[in-house]
Coordinates of C-alpha atoms in Angstrom, one line a residue:
X1 CA 13.3 -26.0 19.2
X2 CA 16.5 -24.0 19.1
X3 CA 16.5 -20.3 19.7
X4 CA 18.0 -19.8 16.2
X5 CA 15.0 -21.5 14.4
X6 CA 12.6 -19.7 16.7
X7 CA 14.1 -16.4 15.7
X8 CA 13.9 -17.2 12.0
X9 CA 10.3 -18.2 12.2
X10 CA 9.5 -15.0 14.2
X11 CA 11.3 -12.9 11.6
X12 CA 9.4 -14.6 8.8
X13 CA 6.1 -13.8 10.5
X14 CA 7.1 -10.1 11.1
X15 CA 8.4 -9.9 7.5
X16 CA 5.1 -11.4 6.2
X17 CA 3.1 -8.8 8.2
X18 CA 5.2 -6.0 6.8
X19 CA 5.0 -7.4 3.3
X20 CA 1.2 -7.7 3.4
X21 CA 0.9 -4.1 4.5
X22 CA 3.2 -3.2 1.6
X23 CA 0.8 -5.2 -0.6
X24 CA -2.1 -2.9 0.4
X25 CA -0.1 0.2 -0.5
X26 CA 1.2 -1.4 -3.7
X27 CA -2.1 -2.8 -4.9
X28 CA -3.6 0.7 -4.5
X29 CA -0.9 2.1 -6.7
X30 CA -1.3 -0.8 -9.2
X31 CA -5.0 -0.1 -9.6
X32 CA -4.3 3.6 -10.4
X33 CA -1.5 2.6 -12.8
X34 CA -3.7 0.0 -14.6
X35 CA -6.7 2.3 -14.9
X36 CA -5.1 5.7 -15.7
X37 CA -1.5 4.9 -16.7
X38 CA -0.3 7.3 -13.9
X39 CA 2.1 6.1 -11.2
X40 CA 0.9 7.6 -7.9
X41 CA 4.1 9.1 -6.5
X42 CA 2.0 10.6 -3.8
X43 CA 1.0 7.2 -2.3
X44 CA 3.4 7.7 0.6
X45 CA 1.6 10.9 1.6
X46 CA -1.7 9.0 1.9
X47 CA 0.0 6.2 3.8
X48 CA 1.4 8.7 6.5
X49 CA -2.0 10.6 6.6
X50 CA -3.6 7.3 7.5
X51 CA -1.0 6.7 10.2
X52 CA -1.6 10.1 11.7
X53 CA -5.4 9.7 11.6
X54 CA -5.0 6.4 13.5
X55 CA -2.9 8.1 16.1
X56 CA -5.3 11.0 16.7
X57 CA -8.4 8.9 16.6
X58 CA -7.1 6.4 19.1
X59 CA -5.7 9.2 21.2
X60 CA -9.3 10.6 21.4
X61 CA -10.4 7.4 23.0
X62 CA -12.3 6.0 20.0
X63 CA -12.0 2.3 19.1
X64 CA -9.1 1.1 16.9
X65 CA -11.6 -0.2 14.3
X66 CA -12.9 3.3 13.9
X67 CA -9.3 4.6 13.5
X68 CA -8.7 2.0 10.7
X69 CA -12.0 3.0 8.9
X70 CA -11.3 6.7 9.1
X71 CA -7.7 6.1 8.2
X72 CA -9.0 4.6 4.9
X73 CA -11.9 7.0 4.2
X74 CA -10.1 10.3 4.6
X75 CA -7.2 9.5 2.3
X76 CA -9.7 8.1 -0.1
X77 CA -11.6 11.3 -0.1
X78 CA -8.4 13.3 -0.7
X79 CA -7.5 10.9 -3.4
X80 CA -10.8 11.8 -5.2
X81 CA -9.8 15.4 -5.1
X82 CA -6.3 14.6 -6.5
X83 CA -7.9 12.7 -9.4
X84 CA -9.9 15.8 -10.3
X85 CA -6.7 17.9 -10.3
X86 CA -4.9 15.3 -12.5
X87 CA -7.8 14.9 -14.9
X88 CA -6.5 17.4 -17.5
X89 CA -3.3 15.4 -17.9
X90 CA -4.8 11.9 -18.2
X91 CA -3.6 10.3 -21.4
X92 CA -0.8 12.9 -21.8
X93 CA 2.9 12.6 -21.1
X94 CA 3.2 10.8 -17.8
X95 CA 5.8 13.3 -16.7
X96 CA 3.1 15.8 -16.0
X97 CA 1.2 13.5 -13.6
X98 CA 4.4 12.3 -12.0
X99 CA 5.5 15.9 -11.1
X100 CA 2.0 16.8 -9.8
X101 CA 1.8 13.7 -7.6
X102 CA 5.4 14.1 -6.4
X103 CA 4.7 17.7 -5.6
X104 CA 1.5 16.8 -3.8
X105 CA 3.4 14.3 -1.7
X106 CA 5.9 17.0 -0.6
X107 CA 3.0 19.4 0.1
X108 CA 1.1 16.9 2.2
X109 CA 4.2 16.1 4.2
X110 CA 4.9 19.8 4.9
X111 CA 1.3 20.3 5.9
X112 CA 1.7 17.5 8.4
X113 CA 4.9 19.2 9.7
X114 CA 2.9 22.4 10.1
X115 CA 0.0 20.7 11.9
X116 CA 1.8 18.0 13.9
X117 CA 5.4 19.2 14.1
X118 CA 8.5 17.0 13.7
X119 CA 7.9 15.0 16.9
X120 CA 7.9 11.3 16.3
X121 CA 4.6 9.9 17.7
X122 CA 3.9 6.4 18.8
X123 CA 0.4 4.9 18.5
X124 CA -0.3 2.4 21.3
X125 CA -1.3 -1.1 20.4
X126 CA -5.0 -1.7 21.4
X127 CA -5.4 -3.6 24.7
X128 CA -7.2 -6.5 23.0
X129 CA -4.3 -6.9 20.6
X130 CA -1.5 -6.9 23.1
X131 CA 0.4 -10.0 24.2
X132 CA 1.4 -13.1 22.3
X133 CA 0.0 -16.4 21.2
X134 CA 2.3 -19.2 22.6
X135 CA 2.9 -22.5 20.9
X136 CA 4.5 -24.3 23.8
X137 CA 5.3 -27.5 21.8
X138 CA 7.4 -25.5 19.4
X139 CA 8.7 -22.9 21.9
X140 CA 7.3 -20.0 19.9
X141 CA 5.5 -16.9 20.9
X142 CA 3.7 -14.9 18.1
X143 CA 2.8 -11.3 18.8
X144 CA -1.0 -10.9 18.5
X145 CA -0.8 -7.6 16.7
X146 CA 1.3 -9.0 13.9
X147 CA -1.1 -11.9 13.4
X148 CA -3.9 -9.3 13.4
X149 CA -2.2 -7.2 10.6
X150 CA -1.7 -10.4 8.6
X151 CA -5.4 -11.4 8.9
X152 CA -6.7 -7.9 8.2
X153 CA -4.4 -7.4 5.2
X154 CA -5.4 -10.7 3.7
X155 CA -9.1 -10.0 4.4
X156 CA -8.9 -6.6 2.6
X157 CA -7.1 -8.4 -0.3
X158 CA -9.9 -10.9 -0.6
X159 CA -12.5 -8.2 -0.5
X160 CA -10.6 -6.3 -3.2
X161 CA -10.3 -9.4 -5.4
X162 CA -14.0 -10.1 -5.1
X163 CA -15.0 -6.5 -5.9
X164 CA -12.7 -6.4 -9.0
X165 CA -13.7 -9.8 -10.3
X166 CA -17.4 -10.3 -9.3
X167 CA -19.0 -6.8 -8.9
X168 CA -20.4 -4.4 -11.5
X169 CA -17.8 -1.8 -10.4
X170 CA -15.0 -4.3 -11.0
X171 CA -16.4 -5.1 -14.4
X172 CA -16.3 -1.4 -15.3
X173 CA -12.8 -1.2 -13.9
X174 CA -11.6 -4.1 -16.1
X175 CA -13.3 -2.6 -19.1
X176 CA -11.7 0.8 -18.7
X177 CA -8.3 -0.8 -18.3
X178 CA -8.8 -2.7 -21.5
X179 CA -10.5 0.0 -23.6
X180 CA -11.4 3.4 -22.3
X181 CA -12.9 4.6 -25.6
X182 CA -15.3 1.7 -25.7
X183 CA -16.5 2.4 -22.2
X184 CA -17.0 6.1 -23.0
X185 CA -19.0 5.1 -26.2
X186 CA -21.3 3.0 -24.0
X187 CA -22.3 6.1 -22.2
X188 CA -20.6 5.2 -18.9
X189 CA -19.1 8.1 -16.9
X190 CA -15.4 7.4 -17.1
X191 CA -14.5 10.3 -14.9
X192 CA -16.5 8.8 -12.0
X193 CA -14.7 5.5 -12.5
X194 CA -11.4 7.3 -12.3
X195 CA -12.5 8.9 -9.1
X196 CA -13.5 5.5 -7.7
X197 CA -10.1 4.1 -8.7
X198 CA -8.3 6.9 -6.9
X199 CA -10.5 6.6 -3.8
X200 CA -9.9 2.9 -3.5
X201 CA -6.2 3.1 -4.4
X202 CA -5.4 5.9 -2.0
X203 CA -7.7 4.5 0.7
X204 CA -5.7 1.3 0.6
X205 CA -2.5 3.3 1.2
X206 CA -4.2 5.1 4.1
X207 CA -5.3 1.9 5.9
X208 CA -1.9 0.4 5.4
X209 CA -0.4 3.4 7.2
X210 CA -3.0 3.1 10.0
X211 CA -2.2 -0.6 10.5
X212 CA 1.5 0.1 10.7
X213 CA 1.1 3.0 13.1
X214 CA 1.3 0.9 16.3
X215 CA 4.4 -0.9 15.0
X216 CA 6.7 2.0 14.0
X217 CA 6.9 5.6 15.0
X218 CA 5.1 8.2 12.9
X219 CA 6.8 11.3 11.5
X220 CA 5.6 13.6 8.8
X221 CA 8.6 13.0 6.4
X222 CA 8.2 9.2 6.6
X223 CA 5.7 9.5 3.8
X224 CA 8.5 10.4 1.4
X225 CA 10.3 7.1 2.1
X226 CA 7.3 4.8 1.7
X227 CA 7.5 4.8 -2.1
X228 CA 11.0 3.3 -2.0
X229 CA 9.7 0.2 -0.1
X230 CA 6.6 -0.2 -2.2
X231 CA 8.3 0.2 -5.7
X232 CA 10.1 -3.2 -5.5
X233 CA 6.8 -5.0 -4.9
X234 CA 5.1 -3.0 -7.6
X235 CA 7.8 -3.7 -10.2
X236 CA 8.4 -7.4 -9.4
X237 CA 4.6 -8.0 -9.3
X238 CA 4.3 -6.3 -12.7
X239 CA 3.5 -2.6 -13.1
X240 CA -0.3 -2.3 -13.2
X241 CA -0.8 -6.0 -12.4
X242 CA -2.8 -6.3 -9.1
X243 CA -2.6 -10.1 -9.2
X244 CA 1.2 -10.0 -8.9
X245 CA 1.3 -7.5 -6.0
X246 CA 0.4 -10.0 -3.3
X247 CA 3.0 -12.7 -4.0
X248 CA 5.6 -10.1 -4.8
X249 CA 5.0 -8.1 -1.6
X250 CA 4.6 -11.1 0.6
X251 CA 7.8 -12.8 -0.7
X252 CA 9.8 -9.6 -0.4
X253 CA 8.5 -9.1 3.1
X254 CA 9.6 -12.6 4.2
X255 CA 13.0 -12.2 2.5
X256 CA 13.5 -8.9 4.2
X257 CA 12.5 -10.4 7.5
X258 CA 15.1 -13.1 7.2
X259 CA 17.7 -10.6 6.0
X260 CA 17.1 -8.5 9.2
X261 CA 18.4 -11.4 11.2
X262 CA 21.3 -12.3 8.8
X263 CA 22.5 -8.9 7.7
X264 CA 20.8 -6.4 10.1
X265 CA 22.9 -3.5 8.9
X266 CA 21.9 -3.8 5.2
X267 CA 18.5 -5.6 5.3
X268 CA 16.7 -2.5 4.0
X269 CA 18.5 -2.8 0.7
X270 CA 17.5 -6.4 0.1
X271 CA 14.1 -5.6 -1.6
X272 CA 15.6 -3.1 -4.0
X273 CA 18.4 -5.5 -4.8
X274 CA 15.9 -8.2 -5.6
X275 CA 14.1 -5.8 -7.9
X276 CA 17.2 -4.8 -9.8
X277 CA 18.2 -8.5 -10.3
X278 CA 14.7 -9.6 -11.4
X279 CA 14.1 -6.7 -13.7
X280 CA 17.4 -7.4 -15.4
X281 CA 15.9 -10.8 -16.6
X282 CA 12.2 -9.9 -16.5
X283 CA 11.7 -6.2 -17.4
X284 CA 7.9 -6.5 -17.0
X285 CA 8.2 -8.3 -13.6
X286 CA 7.6 -11.9 -12.6
X287 CA 3.8 -12.0 -12.8
X288 CA 3.0 -9.7 -15.7
X289 CA 3.1 -9.7 -19.5
X290 CA 1.9 -6.1 -19.5
X291 CA -0.9 -4.2 -17.9
X292 CA -3.4 -6.5 -16.2
X293 CA -6.1 -6.1 -13.6

């Protein structure tokens, strides 16, 4: 196999890994959008908090699996507090919630600057995930950690799908997305459901950041740029449509991966360009007719 084809396949795999981590972040935002009607502009802050937690937990000598778990639980807990702060503006002009979430994102990033400084930190890849898987017949070598991120992201996606479609909690979520008043009239505590939505949504952002920590350097202000990479997947998949997040994010990841080989100077613009073109013809995205779970 020629080096050119090998490079393309490797870029596709790396792009798919990046796209699936974007899917975790975007699906968390999509759940919050579908349930509360609020776009979580603070999702980038939860992402970078998860990344820093991964760095510090692994630096303390604890297993990488513990770092991923804590990187999901702590942002989830903070997300629950954010929901309580946002509760008075639920159902009102979305500008209020947007400003609160955006302000929260800036505050969290500044808190990280105060605690961690501006130094870019690198999280080492765990020893058992170092190295490559070689396919000698094809002349390919796949980094184990990228394969790991793909597997973990898909596993989390499957668990999320099962919870939303086959659990009692998922039934409540789908009900509140369809008709909040009906759920309230049945005597179900809607506020607790909103807290659960925020915990799951922000926790997904946190674990995505933790997974990405060994791949890219961590800096406090990086949380402010995450939203720009997540929004194309969110919009193309359909705002509030969790079913559309996976194909949208995975496809954009692969396209961006190939673009990094073809146009390395401008590949970061490809996802946004795809979003603009698709929304011109499909304003609700490719996979949505409106708000869906």
